Tab-separated table of C-alpha atoms and ligand atoms in Angstrom:
chain	number	residue	atom	x	y	z
A	1	UNK	CA	40.802	64.780	16.227
A	2	UNK	CA	38.572	61.937	18.378
A	3	UNK	CA	39.307	58.683	19.357
A	4	UNK	CA	36.293	56.901	17.203
A	5	UNK	CA	34.259	57.864	14.773
A	6	UNK	CA	31.178	56.074	13.628
A	7	UNK	CA	29.810	56.086	10.550
A	8	UNK	CA	26.151	55.142	10.169
A	9	UNK	CA	23.536	56.247	13.802
A	10	UNK	CA	21.646	53.396	12.933
A	11	UNK	CA	21.128	51.037	16.085
A	12	UNK	CA	24.711	49.785	15.117
A	13	UNK	CA	26.201	52.651	15.113
A	14	UNK	CA	24.700	54.965	18.005
A	15	UNK	CA	24.981	51.624	20.558
A	16	UNK	CA	28.562	51.815	19.119
A	17	UNK	CA	28.396	55.127	20.322
A	18	UNK	CA	26.957	54.743	23.648
A	19	UNK	CA	29.219	52.265	24.574
A	20	UNK	CA	32.034	54.339	23.806
A	21	UNK	CA	31.136	57.463	25.689
A	22	UNK	CA	30.763	55.177	29.124
A	23	UNK	CA	34.272	53.622	28.309
A	24	UNK	CA	34.920	57.617	27.750
A	25	UNK	CA	36.299	57.958	24.580
A	26	UNK	CA	35.470	60.587	22.129
A	27	UNK	CA	32.906	59.666	19.543
A	28	UNK	CA	31.836	61.554	16.683
A	29	UNK	CA	29.051	59.442	14.672
A	30	UNK	CA	28.600	60.718	10.686
A	31	UNK	CA	25.280	59.740	9.352
A	32	UNK	CA	24.268	60.283	5.478
A	33	UNK	CA	20.588	60.784	5.717
A	34	UNK	CA	18.664	61.083	9.473
A	35	UNK	CA	19.384	59.373	12.881
A	36	UNK	CA	17.651	55.738	12.882
A	37	UNK	CA	18.402	53.753	10.239
A	38	UNK	CA	16.273	50.753	8.419
A	39	UNK	CA	14.262	50.361	11.509
A	40	UNK	CA	12.377	53.779	11.221
A	41	UNK	CA	10.677	51.897	8.865
A	42	UNK	CA	8.698	49.790	11.174
A	43	UNK	CA	5.543	50.766	12.426
A	44	UNK	CA	5.495	47.887	16.041
A	45	UNK	CA	8.679	46.426	16.890
A	46	UNK	CA	7.964	43.660	19.016
A	47	UNK	CA	11.088	41.423	19.206
A	48	UNK	CA	13.282	43.299	21.291
A	49	UNK	CA	13.663	42.525	24.937
A	50	UNK	CA	11.765	44.863	27.578
A	51	UNK	CA	9.502	46.545	25.107
A	52	UNK	CA	6.647	44.398	23.636
A	53	UNK	CA	5.826	47.182	21.973
A	54	UNK	CA	7.614	50.109	20.168
A	55	UNK	CA	7.736	51.824	16.997
A	56	UNK	CA	10.575	51.901	15.285
A	57	UNK	CA	11.104	55.261	15.268
A	58	UNK	CA	10.436	56.002	18.956
A	59	UNK	CA	13.287	53.107	19.917
A	60	UNK	CA	15.471	55.266	17.547
A	61	UNK	CA	14.477	58.260	18.755
A	62	UNK	CA	15.511	56.709	22.720
A	63	UNK	CA	18.773	55.595	21.612
A	64	UNK	CA	20.065	58.949	19.774
A	65	UNK	CA	18.903	61.104	22.852
A	66	UNK	CA	20.648	58.738	25.093
A	67	UNK	CA	24.105	58.491	22.709
A	68	UNK	CA	23.594	62.272	22.855
A	69	UNK	CA	23.304	62.552	27.184
A	70	UNK	CA	26.405	60.643	27.321
A	71	UNK	CA	27.937	63.214	24.632
A	72	UNK	CA	28.392	61.886	21.292
A	73	UNK	CA	28.527	64.150	18.299
A	74	UNK	CA	26.260	63.850	15.502
A	75	UNK	CA	26.887	64.996	12.205
A	76	UNK	CA	24.803	64.682	9.394
A	77	UNK	CA	27.276	64.207	6.350
A	78	UNK	CA	27.531	60.851	4.334
A	79	UNK	CA	31.264	59.484	4.836
A	80	UNK	CA	32.856	58.897	1.037
A	81	UNK	CA	36.207	57.773	1.956
A	82	UNK	CA	37.583	55.894	4.538
A	83	UNK	CA	41.503	56.471	4.464
A	84	UNK	CA	43.894	54.818	6.693
A	85	UNK	CA	47.182	56.604	7.863
A	86	UNK	CA	48.076	53.936	10.625
A	87	UNK	CA	47.311	55.654	13.927
A	88	UNK	CA	45.005	58.148	12.380
A	89	UNK	CA	42.324	57.170	10.163
A	90	UNK	CA	40.412	60.090	8.067
A	91	UNK	CA	37.106	59.941	6.835
A	92	UNK	CA	36.147	62.067	3.781
A	93	UNK	CA	32.621	63.454	3.698
A	94	UNK	CA	31.601	66.055	1.379
A	95	UNK	CA	31.822	68.776	3.482
A	96	UNK	CA	35.042	68.212	4.640
A	97	UNK	CA	37.656	65.568	6.435
A	98	UNK	CA	37.678	63.906	10.220
A	99	UNK	CA	39.886	62.290	11.876
A	100	UNK	CA	40.087	59.503	14.062
A	101	UNK	CA	42.450	56.622	15.837
A	102	UNK	CA	39.574	54.235	15.624
A	103	UNK	CA	36.589	54.348	13.232
A	104	UNK	CA	33.677	51.946	13.231
A	105	UNK	CA	31.815	51.252	10.090
A	106	UNK	CA	28.413	51.074	10.194
A	107	UNK	CA	25.947	51.867	7.562
A	108	UNK	CA	23.728	49.081	7.072
A	109	UNK	CA	21.885	48.696	4.169
A	110	UNK	CA	19.658	49.855	1.267
A	111	UNK	CA	17.146	49.091	-0.604
A	112	UNK	CA	17.438	46.514	-3.102
A	113	UNK	CA	15.791	47.618	-6.659
A	114	UNK	CA	13.270	44.870	-7.894
A	115	UNK	CA	14.818	45.529	-11.993
A	116	UNK	CA	12.050	45.860	-13.894
A	117	UNK	CA	11.687	48.551	-16.335
A	118	UNK	CA	10.404	51.894	-15.586
A	119	UNK	CA	11.135	50.772	-11.850
A	120	UNK	CA	12.786	53.998	-11.501
A	121	UNK	CA	10.549	56.522	-13.047
A	122	UNK	CA	7.599	55.264	-11.095
A	123	UNK	CA	9.226	56.010	-7.690
A	124	UNK	CA	6.723	58.150	-5.856
A	125	UNK	CA	4.458	58.102	-8.997
A	126	UNK	CA	3.149	54.593	-6.961
A	127	UNK	CA	6.219	53.133	-6.140
A	128	UNK	CA	7.769	52.638	-3.089
A	129	UNK	CA	10.251	51.201	-0.360
A	130	UNK	CA	8.662	52.310	2.523
A	131	UNK	CA	5.407	51.340	3.525
A	132	UNK	CA	5.215	53.218	6.919
A	133	UNK	CA	6.012	56.571	4.571
A	134	UNK	CA	3.751	56.747	2.070
A	135	UNK	CA	1.121	53.925	2.890
A	136	UNK	CA	-1.101	56.767	3.527
A	137	UNK	CA	-1.259	58.161	0.270
A	138	UNK	CA	-2.773	54.842	-0.491
A	139	UNK	CA	-5.902	54.885	1.292
A	140	UNK	CA	-8.417	53.044	0.134
A	141	UNK	CA	-6.861	51.690	-2.870
A	142	UNK	CA	-5.566	48.856	-4.684
A	143	UNK	CA	-1.999	47.817	-3.474
A	144	UNK	CA	0.932	45.206	-4.513
A	145	UNK	CA	3.649	43.989	-1.354
A	146	UNK	CA	6.421	42.589	-3.550
A	147	UNK	CA	8.812	39.881	-0.919
A	148	UNK	CA	8.382	37.189	1.235
A	149	UNK	CA	10.483	38.118	4.262
A	150	UNK	CA	9.769	40.050	7.340
A	151	UNK	CA	9.275	43.578	5.590
A	152	UNK	CA	7.343	42.370	3.523
A	153	UNK	CA	4.896	40.635	5.406
A	154	UNK	CA	4.728	43.602	8.442
A	155	UNK	CA	4.258	46.096	4.712
A	156	UNK	CA	1.259	43.988	3.725
A	157	UNK	CA	-0.244	44.230	7.251
A	158	UNK	CA	0.284	47.480	7.684
A	159	UNK	CA	-1.344	47.994	4.394
A	160	UNK	CA	-4.190	45.652	5.502
A	161	UNK	CA	-5.811	48.823	7.290
A	162	UNK	CA	-5.035	51.003	5.263
A	163	UNK	CA	-5.540	50.186	1.574
A	164	UNK	CA	-9.377	48.303	-0.179
A	165	UNK	CA	-6.937	45.517	-0.895
A	166	UNK	CA	-3.282	44.124	-0.377
A	167	UNK	CA	-1.696	41.965	-2.904
A	168	UNK	CA	1.690	40.324	-1.956
A	169	UNK	CA	3.596	39.163	-3.847
A	170	UNK	CA	6.386	36.182	-3.534
A	171	UNK	CA	8.283	34.788	-6.163
A	172	UNK	CA	8.505	31.047	-4.225
A	173	UNK	CA	5.420	29.434	-1.799
A	174	UNK	CA	7.389	29.723	1.255
A	175	UNK	CA	8.122	32.620	3.156
A	176	UNK	CA	11.697	34.134	4.865
A	177	UNK	CA	9.689	35.959	7.114
A	178	UNK	CA	8.506	35.108	10.525
A	179	UNK	CA	5.619	32.468	10.147
A	180	UNK	CA	3.463	34.475	13.046
A	181	UNK	CA	3.047	37.383	10.576
A	182	UNK	CA	2.536	35.236	7.306
A	183	UNK	CA	-0.496	33.467	9.889
A	184	UNK	CA	-1.740	37.288	10.599
A	185	UNK	CA	-2.252	37.626	6.795
A	186	UNK	CA	-4.179	34.855	6.355
A	187	UNK	CA	-6.860	35.633	8.466
A	188	UNK	CA	-6.407	39.019	6.502
A	189	UNK	CA	-9.558	38.985	3.787
A	190	UNK	CA	-8.332	41.945	2.023
A	191	UNK	CA	-5.083	40.255	1.217
A	192	UNK	CA	-4.238	38.024	-1.673
A	193	UNK	CA	-1.527	35.713	-1.808
A	194	UNK	CA	0.545	35.754	-5.316
A	195	UNK	CA	2.745	32.937	-4.810
A	196	UNK	CA	5.490	31.158	-6.921
A	197	UNK	CA	5.403	34.728	-9.013
A	198	UNK	CA	7.327	37.595	-10.203
A	199	UNK	CA	6.819	40.987	-10.709
A	200	UNK	CA	7.924	41.868	-14.242
A	201	UNK	CA	5.834	45.013	-15.733
A	202	UNK	CA	4.731	48.065	-14.643
A	203	UNK	CA	1.979	49.877	-16.350
A	204	UNK	CA	1.729	53.732	-16.031
A	205	UNK	CA	0.930	56.834	-18.037
A	206	UNK	CA	1.598	59.496	-15.092
A	207	UNK	CA	1.405	57.066	-12.664
A	208	UNK	CA	1.490	53.082	-11.757
A	209	UNK	CA	-1.589	52.061	-12.937
A	210	UNK	CA	-1.218	48.081	-13.308
A	211	UNK	CA	1.604	44.988	-12.961
A	212	UNK	CA	2.075	42.418	-14.489
A	213	UNK	CA	3.025	39.374	-12.598
A	214	UNK	CA	4.593	36.296	-14.178
A	215	UNK	CA	3.737	32.748	-12.716
A	216	UNK	CA	6.445	29.561	-12.428
A	217	UNK	CA	4.450	27.732	-15.283
A	218	UNK	CA	5.156	31.444	-17.356
A	219	UNK	CA	1.589	33.009	-16.974
A	220	UNK	CA	1.187	36.811	-16.314
A	221	UNK	CA	-1.979	38.680	-15.289
A	222	UNK	CA	-2.585	41.775	-14.415
A	223	UNK	CA	-3.335	43.252	-11.778
A	224	UNK	CA	-4.358	46.763	-11.119
A	225	UNK	CA	-2.760	49.036	-8.219
A	226	UNK	CA	-1.945	52.048	-7.536
A	227	UNK	CA	0.840	51.394	-5.784
A	228	UNK	CA	3.763	49.144	-5.284
A	229	UNK	CA	5.815	48.233	-2.183
A	230	UNK	CA	9.061	46.818	-3.027
A	231	UNK	CA	10.187	45.008	-0.079
A	232	UNK	CA	12.671	42.315	-1.677
A	233	UNK	CA	16.155	42.770	0.786
A	234	UNK	CA	18.916	45.022	1.091
A	235	UNK	CA	22.124	45.887	-0.536
A	236	UNK	CA	25.062	46.951	2.462
A	237	UNK	CA	26.304	50.086	1.955
A	238	UNK	CA	30.263	48.716	2.156
A	239	UNK	CA	31.476	50.010	-1.063
A	240	UNK	CA	33.110	53.020	-0.049
A	241	UNK	CA	35.361	51.020	2.366
A	242	UNK	CA	36.234	48.585	-0.173
A	243	UNK	CA	40.192	48.744	0.219
A	244	UNK	CA	40.262	48.791	3.928
A	245	UNK	CA	37.942	46.147	4.379
A	246	UNK	CA	37.466	42.586	3.211
A	247	UNK	CA	33.849	42.503	1.318
A	248	UNK	CA	32.459	38.862	0.736
A	249	UNK	CA	30.299	38.268	-3.046
A	250	UNK	CA	27.313	39.731	-1.709
A	251	UNK	CA	28.790	43.249	-0.909
A	252	UNK	CA	29.099	42.443	2.789
A	253	UNK	CA	31.931	43.022	5.211
A	254	UNK	CA	34.063	40.104	6.404
A	255	UNK	CA	34.814	40.682	10.277
A	256	UNK	CA	34.545	37.864	12.899
A	257	UNK	CA	32.127	38.251	15.487
A	258	UNK	CA	34.705	40.812	17.424
A	259	UNK	CA	33.919	43.059	14.882
A	260	UNK	CA	38.043	43.775	13.546
A	261	UNK	CA	38.168	43.844	10.004
A	262	UNK	CA	41.809	43.045	7.958
A	263	UNK	CA	42.653	46.728	8.712
A	264	UNK	CA	43.596	47.327	12.521
A	265	UNK	CA	41.424	49.637	14.047
A	266	UNK	CA	38.990	49.899	11.355
A	267	UNK	CA	35.056	47.447	12.955
A	268	UNK	CA	32.256	46.771	11.287
A	269	UNK	CA	28.889	46.289	13.495
A	270	UNK	CA	24.999	45.623	12.054
A	271	UNK	CA	23.727	44.781	8.931
A	272	UNK	CA	26.645	45.815	6.699
A	273	UNK	CA	28.303	42.659	8.033
A	274	UNK	CA	28.672	39.116	7.098
A	275	UNK	CA	26.522	37.303	9.724
A	276	UNK	CA	23.427	34.844	10.318
A	277	UNK	CA	21.065	36.768	11.786
A	278	UNK	CA	20.283	40.238	11.429
A	279	UNK	CA	17.839	41.692	13.754
A	280	UNK	CA	17.593	44.750	15.613
A	281	UNK	CA	18.784	42.752	18.933
A	282	UNK	CA	22.070	41.709	16.650
A	283	UNK	CA	23.167	45.260	15.552
A	284	UNK	CA	22.852	46.616	18.645
A	285	UNK	CA	25.058	43.548	20.304
A	286	UNK	CA	26.936	44.349	17.166
A	287	UNK	CA	27.192	48.206	18.165
A	288	UNK	CA	28.551	47.389	21.056
A	289	UNK	CA	30.879	44.486	20.923
A	290	UNK	CA	32.665	47.215	17.592
A	291	UNK	CA	32.790	49.899	20.613
A	292	UNK	CA	34.259	47.643	23.397
A	293	UNK	CA	36.766	46.199	20.865
A	294	UNK	CA	37.526	49.746	19.511
A	295	UNK	CA	38.528	50.920	22.913
A	296	UNK	CA	40.486	47.545	24.376
A	297	UNK	CA	42.664	48.439	20.597
A	298	UNK	CA	42.272	52.708	21.599
A	299	UNK	CA	44.244	51.307	25.181
A	300	UNK	CA	46.588	48.762	23.692
B	401	NAP	P1	14.692	39.840	3.381
B	401	NAP	O1	14.702	39.111	4.408
B	401	NAP	O2	15.908	39.562	2.368
B	401	NAP	O3	13.800	38.825	2.517
B	401	NAP	C1	13.955	39.424	1.052
B	401	NAP	C2	12.422	39.099	-0.017
B	401	NAP	O4	12.754	39.070	-0.667
B	401	NAP	C3	13.361	37.236	-0.044
B	401	NAP	O5	11.661	36.535	0.594
B	401	NAP	C4	13.495	36.719	-1.583
B	401	NAP	O6	13.307	36.220	-1.947
B	401	NAP	C5	12.571	38.150	-2.008
B	401	NAP	N1	13.487	38.852	-2.964
B	401	NAP	C6	14.796	39.201	-3.158
B	401	NAP	N2	15.023	39.545	-4.403
B	401	NAP	C7	14.348	39.628	-5.028
B	401	NAP	C8	13.624	39.927	-6.574
B	401	NAP	N3	14.333	40.217	-7.065
B	401	NAP	N4	12.089	40.165	-7.030
B	401	NAP	C9	11.558	39.550	-5.908
B	401	NAP	N5	11.957	38.459	-4.622
B	401	NAP	C10	12.895	38.989	-4.637
B	401	NAP	O7	14.844	40.880	3.625
B	401	NAP	P2	13.623	41.733	4.632
B	401	NAP	O8	12.212	41.299	4.714
B	401	NAP	O9	14.212	43.332	4.095
B	401	NAP	O10	14.397	42.014	6.193
B	401	NAP	C11	15.732	41.893	6.127
B	401	NAP	C12	16.059	41.580	7.290
B	401	NAP	O11	15.716	42.155	8.155
B	401	NAP	C13	16.163	39.811	7.263
B	401	NAP	O12	16.608	39.934	8.835
B	401	NAP	C14	14.762	40.354	8.414
B	401	NAP	O13	14.266	39.489	9.429
B	401	NAP	C15	15.050	41.850	9.388
B	401	NAP	N6	13.576	42.281	9.759
B	401	NAP	C16	13.177	42.214	11.235
B	401	NAP	C17	11.988	42.896	11.161
B	401	NAP	C18	11.318	42.569	12.629
B	401	NAP	O14	12.217	41.183	13.479
B	401	NAP	N7	10.880	42.904	13.263
B	401	NAP	C19	11.591	43.356	10.500
B	401	NAP	C20	11.703	43.591	9.220
B	401	NAP	C21	12.860	43.328	8.644
B	401	NAP	P3	13.395	34.150	-1.382
B	401	NAP	O15	13.521	34.295	-0.352
B	401	NAP	O16	13.101	33.303	-2.239
B	401	NAP	O17	15.108	34.579	-1.191
């Protein structure tokens, strides 16, 4: 039995583990994939205090090593169920069951699909959700990036260094992402903005060959690209915990700033929580708050 199980080894979960260990609680972190979460796809983090530039992977690795050095245990298993037995919670994974007195859910979110016919079939055959992972396959080729948030803007900038040409397709004419990044994109002569437009078709034989893009007036244009990077936001990963945690209409866990949920001893931290600002710095802050609250709960 562990004092605290943290579900998810992204910045929120690993920060929670650090805080919980420093409060001398035993901690097990369960992670479905590899440590780091979404931030490992960011090539250059420029907005986290202290480090003017750090890659998301380096950031995650440092936090992971810090948590491990403090004695947090990590197991790479997906939490598929959470059961509340009052003072004792059970987290179920495909490999077994783990018990703890408190649980922090820091599962973050997964990539939202575009929802265009053929999308799933073409993943790995031209369609990608991670420019830093797959961008190198498109050296000197023509690619498109879809979305208007920070991820899309950063992916387009990243691809502008690698690809021959980058089309940035966004359904509005204003970006949700930071103006500073949009400005840097405007200065690149191999980036074309395709605004007020949506991807409505994918043309492929074995691999993606071109995309159909339809604007608000209904005119459709075919753009030849061999790569399409989809960056249209994220969907929270909370469904496995829906019984114990209230979810809003979009699936985000309802918790106040103290990260407490409707179930005593169950806390939520990071991007899967209802909040205004989803950034690295707010994720780590959530981890600190959730762990502090969990420690208070355990000591009360
Ligand atoms: P996001 O900010 O939610 O942006 C998603 C974008 O996709 C929006 O522009 C949205 O358009 C568009 N979109 C959504 N559904 C669509 C659809 N079906 N078809 C076409 N377009 C669609 O998501 P994100 O860029 O992944 O960022 C997630 C969070 O992480 C944000 O808070 C972001 O600031 C943060 N982030 C921060 C950094 C950083 O600080 N360096 C880096 C990456 C991400 P509308 O604008 O019209 O809604």
